[in-house]
Amino acid sequence: MSIFDLTGRTAVITGGNGGIGLGIAQALNAQGCNVSIWGRNADKNKSAAATMSAGPGKVDTQICDVSDPASVKAAMKATLDTFGRVDGCFANAGIGGGGRRAFIDRTEEEWRKMFATNLDGVFHVFQAAARHMTERAEAGDRFGRLVATSSLASLFGTARNEHYAGTKAALNALCRALAVELARHGVTANAILPGWIKSDMTAGIMANDKFVANVLPRIPVRRFGEPTDFGGIAVYIMSKASSYHTADCFVIDGGYTAF
């Protein structure tokens, strides 16, 4: 069973009220997976849930600030009270960019804020989910999927966004380590790594001849894909404007992780 095949199971989606997170929530719900959307904005949570009203899976929403451990703990308890279990956890916490100032001009506050936003939320959510999944494993129910969204910045770097690249590289390393640690519990850890495709969101970049000639060939885009393709590849679900695309990954001790 691939990480995107959660038919009849329950998944938590953080940041599931827009963009990547909403795409993942819709894909899982359409296959019959119950979905619990965790977000800080009640109205956005409600709007996201409404887009899945026709799906066969049940939908729940929880107010949650993923940077706050107490909020994550409360959201996990509420989700378990509703569905009884959590089988998948898709963490889409984080921010990108943060301005175009050079590394030597960054303040410590900017650096710490970027790391806290991109890493702390994933840590808190993954830890809560992993505790639940390993407790189930000890009772003989070995199953769990932890998935975080990464970035090509973690492989290729990015000028004037080096602090963002650093957080995403750390996220990849976390998923690789978790893939090894949690494999004995039947839990896989994955970092979903995107490539580039032509879309409304990337039109400006694609219009840059130097980018197309010098940078694009070095980015490991493989082909367009669907969630059901997941096996030896990673699937990255973006907004409708960007559609689906895939990148390579490899297997460590039973867990898929980004390469």
Short mmCIF file of C-alpha atoms in Angstrom, two decimals:
data_model
loop_
_atom_site.label_atom_id
_atom_site.label_comp_id
_atom_site.label_asym_id
_atom_site.label_seq_id
_atom_site.Cartn_x
_atom_site.Cartn_y
_atom_site.Cartn_z
CA MET A 1 0.00 0.00 0.00
CA SER A 2 1.42 3.38 -0.98
CA ILE A 3 1.32 6.41 1.26
CA PHE A 4 -1.43 7.90 -0.89
CA ASP A 5 -3.61 4.80 -0.66
CA LEU A 6 -5.47 5.39 2.59
CA THR A 7 -8.89 4.14 1.52
CA GLY A 8 -11.10 3.58 4.54
CA ARG A 9 -8.52 5.11 6.88
CA THR A 10 -8.10 8.51 8.53
CA ALA A 11 -5.56 11.21 7.74
CA VAL A 12 -4.63 14.53 9.36
CA ILE A 13 -3.78 17.39 7.00
CA THR A 14 -2.12 20.52 8.39
CA GLY A 15 -2.43 23.60 6.25
CA GLY A 16 -5.20 21.71 4.46
CA ASN A 17 -7.34 24.74 3.72
CA GLY A 18 -5.42 25.90 0.66
CA GLY A 19 -2.73 25.15 -1.93
CA ILE A 20 -0.79 21.92 -1.47
CA GLY A 21 -2.60 20.84 1.67
CA LEU A 22 -6.04 21.24 0.12
CA GLY A 23 -4.97 19.23 -2.93
CA ILE A 24 -3.81 16.37 -0.69
CA ALA A 25 -7.01 16.51 1.37
CA GLN A 26 -9.19 16.39 -1.74
CA ALA A 27 -7.24 13.50 -3.27
CA LEU A 28 -7.45 11.42 -0.10
CA ASN A 29 -11.10 12.21 0.53
CA ALA A 30 -12.02 11.28 -3.06
CA GLN A 31 -10.65 7.77 -2.51
CA GLY A 32 -12.71 7.29 0.66
CA CYS A 33 -10.22 8.40 3.30
CA ASN A 34 -11.56 10.27 6.32
CA VAL A 35 -9.82 13.65 6.58
CA SER A 36 -9.24 15.91 9.57
CA ILE A 37 -8.11 19.39 8.48
CA TRP A 38 -6.05 21.30 11.03
CA GLY A 39 -5.70 25.04 10.55
CA ARG A 40 -5.71 28.28 12.54
CA ASN A 41 -8.57 29.90 10.61
CA ALA A 42 -12.04 28.46 11.29
CA ASP A 43 -13.59 30.03 8.19
CA LYS A 44 -10.89 28.62 5.90
CA ASN A 45 -11.24 25.21 7.54
CA LYS A 46 -14.98 25.30 6.93
CA SER A 47 -14.52 26.39 3.31
CA ALA A 48 -12.01 23.59 2.68
CA ALA A 49 -14.37 21.02 4.19
CA ALA A 50 -17.16 22.24 1.92
CA THR A 51 -15.07 21.47 -1.18
CA MET A 52 -15.05 17.81 -0.12
CA SER A 53 -18.74 17.45 0.69
CA ALA A 54 -19.24 15.10 -2.28
CA GLY A 55 -16.36 12.81 -1.35
CA PRO A 56 -17.04 9.36 0.13
CA GLY A 57 -14.81 9.98 3.17
CA LYS A 58 -15.93 11.88 6.26
CA VAL A 59 -14.43 15.33 6.91
CA ASP A 60 -13.62 16.99 10.22
CA THR A 61 -11.86 20.27 11.02
CA GLN A 62 -9.88 21.37 14.05
CA ILE A 63 -8.60 24.80 15.05
CA CYS A 64 -4.88 24.24 15.51
CA ASP A 65 -1.71 26.32 15.68
CA VAL A 66 0.95 23.79 14.72
CA SER A 67 3.65 25.92 16.33
CA ASP A 68 1.97 25.37 19.73
CA PRO A 69 2.46 21.87 21.22
CA ALA A 70 -0.62 22.22 23.45
CA SER A 71 -2.77 23.14 20.44
CA VAL A 72 -1.47 20.15 18.48
CA LYS A 73 -2.13 17.82 21.41
CA ALA A 74 -5.70 19.10 21.72
CA ALA A 75 -6.32 18.74 17.98
CA MET A 76 -5.00 15.17 18.01
CA LYS A 77 -7.23 14.25 20.94
CA ALA A 78 -10.28 15.77 19.21
CA THR A 79 -9.51 13.91 15.97
CA LEU A 80 -9.09 10.62 17.80
CA ASP A 81 -12.35 11.23 19.65
CA THR A 82 -14.06 11.70 16.28
CA PHE A 83 -12.44 8.99 14.16
CA GLY A 84 -10.80 6.68 16.69
CA ARG A 85 -7.44 6.59 14.92
CA VAL A 86 -5.04 8.50 12.67
CA ASP A 87 -3.32 6.54 9.88
CA GLY A 88 -1.69 9.32 7.88
CA CYS A 89 -0.24 12.71 8.75
CA PHE A 90 0.49 15.21 5.97
CA ALA A 91 2.35 18.22 7.38
CA ASN A 92 2.26 21.26 5.16
CA ALA A 93 3.39 23.80 7.73
CA GLY A 94 5.83 26.46 6.70
CA ILE A 95 6.56 29.61 4.77
CA GLY A 96 8.93 30.36 1.95
CA GLY A 97 11.01 33.25 0.75
CA GLY A 98 10.91 35.85 3.45
CA GLY A 99 12.26 38.69 1.37
CA ARG A 100 15.22 39.11 -0.94
CA ARG A 101 17.88 40.31 1.47
CA ALA A 102 21.34 38.80 1.38
CA PHE A 103 22.51 36.29 3.99
CA ILE A 104 25.00 38.71 5.53
CA ASP A 105 22.20 41.23 6.07
CA ARG A 106 19.78 38.85 7.82
CA THR A 107 18.84 39.43 11.43
CA GLU A 108 18.84 36.67 14.01
CA GLU A 109 15.11 37.23 14.47
CA GLU A 110 14.47 36.54 10.76
CA TRP A 111 16.60 33.41 10.87
CA ARG A 112 14.91 31.99 13.95
CA LYS A 113 11.42 32.83 12.70
CA MET A 114 12.02 30.94 9.44
CA PHE A 115 13.32 27.86 11.23
CA ALA A 116 10.53 27.94 13.80
CA THR A 117 7.82 28.25 11.16
CA ASN A 118 9.16 25.61 8.78
CA LEU A 119 10.39 23.03 11.30
CA ASP A 120 8.63 23.39 14.65
CA GLY A 121 5.16 22.75 13.25
CA VAL A 122 6.27 19.57 11.48
CA PHE A 123 8.06 18.39 14.63
CA HIS A 124 5.02 18.89 16.86
CA VAL A 125 2.53 17.31 14.46
CA PHE A 126 4.79 14.39 13.51
CA GLN A 127 5.60 13.66 17.14
CA ALA A 128 1.92 13.57 18.13
CA ALA A 129 1.07 11.32 15.18
CA ALA A 130 4.10 9.06 15.66
CA ARG A 131 3.26 8.49 19.32
CA HIS A 132 -0.25 7.40 18.39
CA MET A 133 1.00 5.18 15.54
CA THR A 134 3.70 3.47 17.60
CA GLU A 135 1.26 2.82 20.45
CA ARG A 136 -1.00 1.08 17.94
CA ALA A 137 1.97 -0.86 16.59
CA GLU A 138 2.76 -2.19 20.06
CA ALA A 139 -0.80 -3.51 20.15
CA GLY A 140 -0.23 -5.31 16.83
CA ASP A 141 -1.56 -2.64 14.44
CA ARG A 142 1.55 -1.71 12.47
CA PHE A 143 0.57 1.06 10.08
CA GLY A 144 1.29 4.77 9.66
CA ARG A 145 2.27 7.39 7.11
CA LEU A 146 4.16 10.62 7.93
CA VAL A 147 4.57 13.00 4.99
CA ALA A 148 6.08 16.50 4.89
CA THR A 149 6.36 18.85 1.93
CA SER A 150 9.90 19.82 1.02
CA SER A 151 11.41 22.03 -1.69
CA LEU A 152 13.96 21.93 -4.47
CA ALA A 153 15.72 24.64 -2.49
CA SER A 154 16.93 21.85 -0.20
CA LEU A 155 18.90 20.34 -3.11
CA PHE A 156 19.89 23.31 -5.25
CA GLY A 157 19.88 26.20 -2.82
CA THR A 158 18.35 29.55 -3.64
CA ALA A 159 19.93 32.98 -3.82
CA ARG A 160 18.81 35.28 -0.99
CA ASN A 161 16.52 32.61 0.42
CA GLU A 162 19.29 30.49 1.94
CA HIS A 163 17.56 30.36 5.33
CA TYR A 164 14.52 28.79 3.64
CA ALA A 165 16.76 26.27 1.83
CA GLY A 166 18.35 25.40 5.16
CA THR A 167 15.03 24.60 6.82
CA LYS A 168 13.90 22.39 3.95
CA ALA A 169 17.20 20.50 3.92
CA ALA A 170 16.74 19.89 7.64
CA LEU A 171 13.22 18.64 6.95
CA ASN A 172 14.54 16.13 4.41
CA ALA A 173 17.09 14.90 6.95
CA LEU A 174 14.38 14.54 9.61
CA CYS A 175 12.25 12.40 7.30
CA ARG A 176 15.18 10.18 6.37
CA ALA A 177 16.00 9.59 10.01
CA LEU A 178 12.37 8.91 10.90
CA ALA A 179 12.09 6.46 7.99
CA VAL A 180 14.77 4.34 9.67
CA GLU A 181 13.60 4.80 13.27
CA LEU A 182 9.91 4.08 12.66
CA ALA A 183 10.20 1.30 10.07
CA ARG A 184 10.00 -1.40 12.77
CA HIS A 185 6.59 -0.01 13.73
CA GLY A 186 5.29 -0.20 10.17
CA VAL A 187 5.37 3.60 9.92
CA THR A 188 6.93 5.28 6.88
CA ALA A 189 8.29 8.83 6.77
CA ASN A 190 8.36 10.80 3.53
CA ALA A 191 9.53 14.18 2.28
CA ILE A 192 7.64 15.09 -0.89
CA LEU A 193 9.95 16.94 -3.21
CA PRO A 194 8.65 18.99 -6.14
CA GLY A 195 9.97 19.64 -9.59
CA TRP A 196 9.01 22.53 -11.85
CA ILE A 197 6.23 22.59 -14.42
CA LYS A 198 4.74 25.27 -16.64
CA SER A 199 1.71 26.83 -14.98
CA ASP A 200 0.17 30.17 -14.12
CA MET A 201 2.27 30.21 -10.95
CA THR A 202 5.57 29.66 -12.79
CA ALA A 203 4.84 31.64 -15.98
CA GLY A 204 7.15 34.49 -15.00
CA ILE A 205 10.04 32.15 -14.26
CA MET A 206 9.51 30.15 -17.43
CA ALA A 207 9.67 33.40 -19.44
CA ASN A 208 13.27 33.88 -18.27
CA ASP A 209 15.43 32.42 -21.07
CA LYS A 210 18.49 32.07 -18.82
CA PHE A 211 16.50 30.11 -16.24
CA VAL A 212 15.09 27.78 -18.90
CA ALA A 213 18.51 27.25 -20.52
CA ASN A 214 20.76 27.02 -17.46
CA VAL A 215 18.70 26.06 -14.41
CA LEU A 216 15.69 24.06 -15.54
CA PRO A 217 17.74 21.18 -17.06
CA ARG A 218 19.36 20.58 -13.65
CA ILE A 219 16.07 20.20 -11.81
CA PRO A 220 15.01 16.54 -11.56
CA VAL A 221 11.54 16.69 -13.08
CA ARG A 222 10.45 13.26 -14.27
CA ARG A 223 6.86 13.38 -15.51
CA PHE A 224 3.33 14.43 -14.62
CA GLY A 225 1.70 12.06 -12.16
CA GLU A 226 -1.30 11.15 -10.06
CA PRO A 227 -1.46 10.20 -6.36
CA THR A 228 -2.05 6.57 -7.35
CA ASP A 229 1.35 6.51 -9.08
CA PHE A 230 3.18 6.57 -5.76
CA GLY A 231 5.51 3.64 -5.36
CA GLY A 232 9.12 4.28 -6.28
CA ILE A 233 8.43 7.95 -6.86
CA ALA A 234 7.19 10.85 -4.79
CA VAL A 235 4.07 12.78 -5.72
CA TYR A 236 3.76 16.46 -4.95
CA ILE A 237 0.24 17.90 -5.06
CA MET A 238 0.05 21.63 -5.64
CA SER A 239 -2.81 24.00 -6.39
CA LYS A 240 -4.97 23.58 -9.49
CA ALA A 241 -2.82 26.19 -11.21
CA SER A 242 0.24 23.99 -10.82
CA SER A 243 -1.36 20.55 -11.07
CA TYR A 244 0.65 17.40 -10.29
CA HIS A 245 4.29 16.62 -10.81
CA THR A 246 6.77 14.10 -9.48
CA ALA A 247 10.37 13.67 -8.40
CA ASP A 248 12.63 10.80 -7.44
CA CYS A 249 12.91 9.29 -4.00
CA PHE A 250 14.55 6.21 -2.57
CA VAL A 251 13.68 3.64 0.08
CA ILE A 252 15.31 3.35 3.50
CA ASP A 253 14.40 0.32 5.59
CA GLY A 254 10.84 0.21 4.33
CA GLY A 255 10.19 3.96 4.31
CA TYR A 256 10.06 6.25 1.31
CA THR A 257 11.99 9.49 1.57
CA ALA A 258 13.06 12.33 -0.69
CA PHE A 259 16.42 12.18 -2.45
#
